[in-house]
Amino acid sequence: GESVGLHLPTLSVQEGDNSIINCAYSNSASDYFIWYKQESGKGPQFIIDIRSNMDKRQGQRVTVLLNKTVKHLSLQIAATQPGDSAVYFCAENVGDSGYALNFGKGTSLLVTP
Amino acid sequence: DTGVSQNPRHKITKRGQNVTFRCDPISEHNRLYWYRQTLGQGPEFLTYFQNEAQLEKSRLLSDRFSAERPKGSFSTLEIQRTEQGDSAMYLCASRNGLAVQETQYFGPGTRLLVL
């Protein structure tokens, strides 16, 4: 079926560098996307979201880019810190029908000193 | 703490036993979701409530699973006759259904181990 997937299962970056985590989706009807961060043994933590009528949205040290033409989503983390080490998931939602989020497998980000 | 809470945080049980988990959503959120997450995977949808009404169930929700939200506030998820394959993290999320495309906020999860 249609799904959300991630390009890389693991990403290792040095502290202070910028990180880019990518996500592909296949459902052209998806109109809302969320990035979550999940630390070991904890629930997913909201990072940033973006609606399909936007191309870019910025938060504190994070930027999400949406390319609807190629159905691609990315999360950019500026000046990556050791506390950013976690698994990152993108999730999609279709419409406001109350439907559940559809998650990908996740990308593990490891920040090295 | 005004976030989503879940209890217990950990549960170890023997195969064949029944278990029940509780979720307390963010107080003003009328939509509540249950997900299951196995190691190395993203959360998978199980079911969701709008107020006290259970509006959707995933095919993952077998007959041994039942969820309730009797007063439209907290919710319980019961697994009867547990199997080893039920071992997973069970996550609860809530959102404000009044706003379009509102974010779902997750609780810390209940980690279940079936021996």
Short mmCIF file of C-alpha atoms in Angstrom, two decimals:
data_model
loop_
_atom_site.label_atom_id
_atom_site.label_comp_id
_atom_site.label_asym_id
_atom_site.label_seq_id
_atom_site.Cartn_x
_atom_site.Cartn_y
_atom_site.Cartn_z
CA GLY A 1 0.00 0.00 0.00
CA GLU A 2 0.99 3.62 -0.04
CA SER A 3 3.52 4.43 2.63
CA VAL A 4 5.94 6.88 4.05
CA GLY A 5 9.57 5.83 3.96
CA LEU A 6 12.97 7.17 4.87
CA HIS A 7 16.00 7.21 2.56
CA LEU A 8 18.66 6.39 5.17
CA PRO A 9 18.30 4.22 8.24
CA THR A 10 21.27 5.80 10.08
CA LEU A 11 23.03 9.13 9.97
CA SER A 12 26.20 10.05 11.83
CA VAL A 13 27.22 13.71 12.11
CA GLN A 14 29.75 15.66 14.11
CA GLU A 15 28.64 18.02 16.79
CA GLY A 16 28.13 21.47 15.36
CA ASP A 17 27.46 20.29 11.82
CA ASN A 18 24.09 20.55 10.14
CA SER A 19 21.99 17.40 9.72
CA ILE A 20 19.56 16.58 6.95
CA ILE A 21 17.10 13.73 7.29
CA ASN A 22 15.05 12.79 4.25
CA CYS A 23 11.66 11.21 3.81
CA ALA A 24 9.69 10.10 0.77
CA TYR A 25 5.95 9.69 0.68
CA SER A 26 3.80 8.11 -1.96
CA ASN A 27 0.26 9.30 -1.17
CA SER A 28 -0.36 12.38 -3.27
CA ALA A 29 -3.42 13.12 -1.17
CA SER A 30 -1.34 13.63 1.97
CA ASP A 31 -1.82 17.17 3.16
CA TYR A 32 -0.13 17.33 6.54
CA PHE A 33 3.27 16.12 7.63
CA ILE A 34 4.94 15.93 11.01
CA TRP A 35 8.45 15.21 12.16
CA TYR A 36 8.88 13.42 15.47
CA LYS A 37 11.96 12.72 17.56
CA GLN A 38 12.05 9.58 19.65
CA GLU A 39 14.65 8.89 22.30
CA SER A 40 15.22 5.40 23.59
CA GLY A 41 12.38 4.20 25.80
CA LYS A 42 10.27 7.31 25.27
CA GLY A 43 7.29 8.27 23.16
CA PRO A 44 7.65 10.31 19.96
CA GLN A 45 8.15 14.00 20.60
CA PHE A 46 6.75 16.59 18.20
CA ILE A 47 9.40 18.64 16.42
CA ILE A 48 7.75 20.50 13.59
CA ASP A 49 4.91 20.16 11.13
CA ILE A 50 4.06 21.45 7.70
CA ARG A 51 0.88 21.66 5.65
CA SER A 52 0.81 20.77 2.00
CA ASN A 53 0.16 24.37 0.98
CA MET A 54 3.62 25.29 2.27
CA ASP A 55 7.12 24.58 0.95
CA LYS A 56 9.13 25.47 4.01
CA ARG A 57 8.68 26.01 7.67
CA GLN A 58 11.24 26.97 10.28
CA GLY A 59 11.43 26.36 13.96
CA GLN A 60 14.14 26.66 16.54
CA ARG A 61 17.25 25.15 14.86
CA VAL A 62 14.99 23.04 12.61
CA THR A 63 13.62 23.54 9.13
CA VAL A 64 11.24 21.32 7.24
CA LEU A 65 11.13 21.41 3.45
CA LEU A 66 8.33 19.92 1.39
CA ASN A 67 8.63 19.18 -2.31
CA LYS A 68 5.24 18.03 -3.50
CA THR A 69 6.43 17.51 -7.05
CA VAL A 70 8.69 14.64 -6.06
CA LYS A 71 6.82 13.80 -2.84
CA HIS A 72 9.81 14.45 -0.65
CA LEU A 73 10.15 15.85 2.83
CA SER A 74 13.31 16.78 4.69
CA LEU A 75 14.24 17.85 8.18
CA GLN A 76 17.26 20.07 8.61
CA ILE A 77 18.81 20.48 12.03
CA ALA A 78 21.26 23.32 12.40
CA ALA A 79 24.33 23.09 14.65
CA THR A 80 23.55 19.54 15.71
CA GLN A 81 24.07 18.82 19.40
CA PRO A 82 24.59 15.55 21.30
CA GLY A 83 21.06 15.91 22.65
CA ASP A 84 19.76 15.62 19.11
CA SER A 85 20.83 11.97 18.99
CA ALA A 86 17.61 10.00 18.56
CA VAL A 87 15.44 8.29 15.97
CA TYR A 88 13.54 10.68 13.73
CA PHE A 89 10.26 9.77 12.09
CA CYS A 90 8.27 11.55 9.47
CA ALA A 91 4.54 10.95 9.50
CA GLU A 92 1.77 11.87 7.11
CA ASN A 93 -1.91 12.48 7.44
CA VAL A 94 -4.53 12.57 4.76
CA GLY A 95 -7.22 15.14 5.25
CA ASP A 96 -8.87 16.02 8.51
CA SER A 97 -10.91 12.88 8.79
CA GLY A 98 -9.40 11.94 12.11
CA TYR A 99 -7.38 9.24 10.45
CA ALA A 100 -4.23 8.03 12.07
CA LEU A 101 -0.77 9.14 11.18
CA ASN A 102 1.19 6.91 8.85
CA PHE A 103 4.80 6.59 10.00
CA GLY A 104 7.95 5.52 8.25
CA LYS A 105 10.61 3.31 9.82
CA GLY A 106 12.75 6.15 11.13
CA THR A 107 16.29 7.44 10.79
CA SER A 108 18.71 7.05 13.65
CA LEU A 109 20.79 10.20 14.14
CA LEU A 110 24.06 9.84 16.01
CA VAL A 111 25.92 13.00 16.96
CA THR A 112 29.60 12.47 17.66
CA PRO A 113 31.83 14.91 19.56
CA ASP B 1 2.57 17.84 33.84
CA THR B 2 -0.14 18.59 31.28
CA GLY B 3 1.01 16.10 28.62
CA VAL B 4 -0.34 12.67 27.74
CA SER B 5 0.27 10.14 30.49
CA GLN B 6 0.23 6.36 30.33
CA ASN B 7 0.24 3.68 32.99
CA PRO B 8 1.91 1.41 33.66
CA ARG B 9 5.17 2.31 31.96
CA HIS B 10 6.29 -1.32 31.89
CA LYS B 11 4.40 -4.59 32.09
CA ILE B 12 5.75 -8.12 32.11
CA THR B 13 3.20 -10.89 31.85
CA LYS B 14 2.98 -14.56 31.05
CA ARG B 15 1.46 -15.79 27.84
CA GLY B 16 -2.27 -16.27 28.18
CA GLN B 17 -2.79 -13.57 30.81
CA ASN B 18 -4.89 -10.45 30.30
CA VAL B 19 -3.39 -6.97 30.57
CA THR B 20 -4.91 -3.50 30.64
CA PHE B 21 -3.23 -0.20 29.92
CA ARG B 22 -4.48 3.28 30.68
CA CYS B 23 -4.03 6.56 28.82
CA ASP B 24 -4.88 10.01 30.09
CA PRO B 25 -4.87 12.49 27.19
CA ILE B 26 -4.28 16.21 27.28
CA SER B 27 -7.40 17.53 28.95
CA GLU B 28 -8.90 19.60 26.13
CA HIS B 29 -8.19 17.03 23.41
CA ASN B 30 -11.23 15.16 22.18
CA ARG B 31 -9.41 12.74 19.87
CA LEU B 32 -7.39 9.87 21.31
CA TYR B 33 -5.30 7.35 19.37
CA TRP B 34 -3.64 4.05 20.23
CA TYR B 35 -0.56 2.86 18.35
CA ARG B 36 1.75 -0.11 18.65
CA GLN B 37 5.48 0.10 18.05
CA THR B 38 7.89 -2.79 17.70
CA LEU B 39 11.66 -2.48 17.79
CA GLY B 40 13.12 -0.66 14.81
CA GLN B 41 9.73 0.27 13.40
CA GLY B 42 7.56 3.35 13.40
CA PRO B 43 4.31 3.40 15.36
CA GLU B 44 1.41 1.54 13.77
CA PHE B 45 -2.16 2.70 14.21
CA LEU B 46 -4.52 0.52 16.23
CA THR B 47 -7.64 2.56 16.92
CA TYR B 48 -8.96 6.03 17.66
CA PHE B 49 -11.73 7.76 19.57
CA GLN B 50 -13.53 11.00 19.11
CA ASN B 51 -14.88 11.76 22.56
CA GLU B 52 -16.30 8.42 23.75
CA ALA B 53 -16.97 7.03 20.26
CA GLN B 54 -14.52 4.54 18.79
CA LEU B 55 -14.49 5.59 15.14
CA GLU B 56 -11.87 3.43 13.53
CA LYS B 57 -10.03 0.18 14.14
CA SER B 58 -7.00 -1.10 12.32
CA ARG B 59 -6.79 -4.64 11.01
CA LEU B 60 -3.97 -5.01 13.56
CA LEU B 61 -6.57 -4.84 16.31
CA SER B 62 -7.48 -8.49 16.67
CA ASP B 63 -10.47 -9.79 18.60
CA ARG B 64 -8.25 -10.15 21.65
CA PHE B 65 -7.81 -6.39 21.79
CA SER B 66 -10.45 -4.02 23.10
CA ALA B 67 -10.31 -0.31 23.79
CA GLU B 68 -12.70 1.92 25.64
CA ARG B 69 -13.09 5.59 26.43
CA PRO B 70 -16.25 5.57 28.53
CA LYS B 71 -16.48 9.21 29.52
CA GLY B 72 -14.55 10.74 26.68
CA SER B 73 -11.54 11.39 28.89
CA PHE B 74 -9.13 8.57 29.75
CA SER B 75 -8.95 5.41 27.67
CA THR B 76 -8.05 1.80 28.38
CA LEU B 77 -6.60 -0.81 26.07
CA GLU B 78 -7.05 -4.43 27.09
CA ILE B 79 -5.32 -7.41 25.57
CA GLN B 80 -6.82 -10.77 26.40
CA ARG B 81 -4.95 -14.07 26.27
CA THR B 82 -1.67 -12.37 25.52
CA GLU B 83 0.74 -13.90 23.04
CA GLN B 84 4.47 -13.39 22.68
CA GLY B 85 3.83 -11.47 19.47
CA ASP B 86 1.99 -8.84 21.50
CA SER B 87 5.29 -7.73 23.01
CA ALA B 88 5.71 -4.13 21.92
CA MET B 89 5.49 -0.53 23.04
CA TYR B 90 1.89 0.66 23.19
CA LEU B 91 1.60 4.37 22.57
CA CYS B 92 -1.28 6.71 23.16
CA ALA B 93 -1.65 10.09 21.46
CA SER B 94 -4.20 12.85 21.61
CA ARG B 95 -5.08 15.87 19.57
CA ASN B 96 -7.53 18.70 19.50
CA GLY B 97 -10.07 17.63 16.92
CA LEU B 98 -11.61 21.04 16.64
CA ALA B 99 -8.73 22.45 14.63
CA VAL B 100 -7.79 21.30 11.17
CA GLN B 101 -4.58 19.31 10.90
CA GLU B 102 -3.69 19.52 14.54
CA THR B 103 -0.66 17.68 15.80
CA GLN B 104 -0.95 14.45 17.72
CA TYR B 105 0.95 14.47 21.00
CA PHE B 106 2.25 11.19 22.31
CA GLY B 107 2.56 9.77 25.77
CA PRO B 108 5.63 7.93 27.05
CA GLY B 109 4.19 4.53 26.15
CA THR B 110 3.67 1.25 27.95
CA ARG B 111 6.28 -1.37 27.16
CA LEU B 112 4.78 -4.87 27.24
CA LEU B 113 6.82 -8.03 27.45
CA VAL B 114 4.98 -11.34 27.13
CA LEU B 115 6.97 -14.30 28.36
#
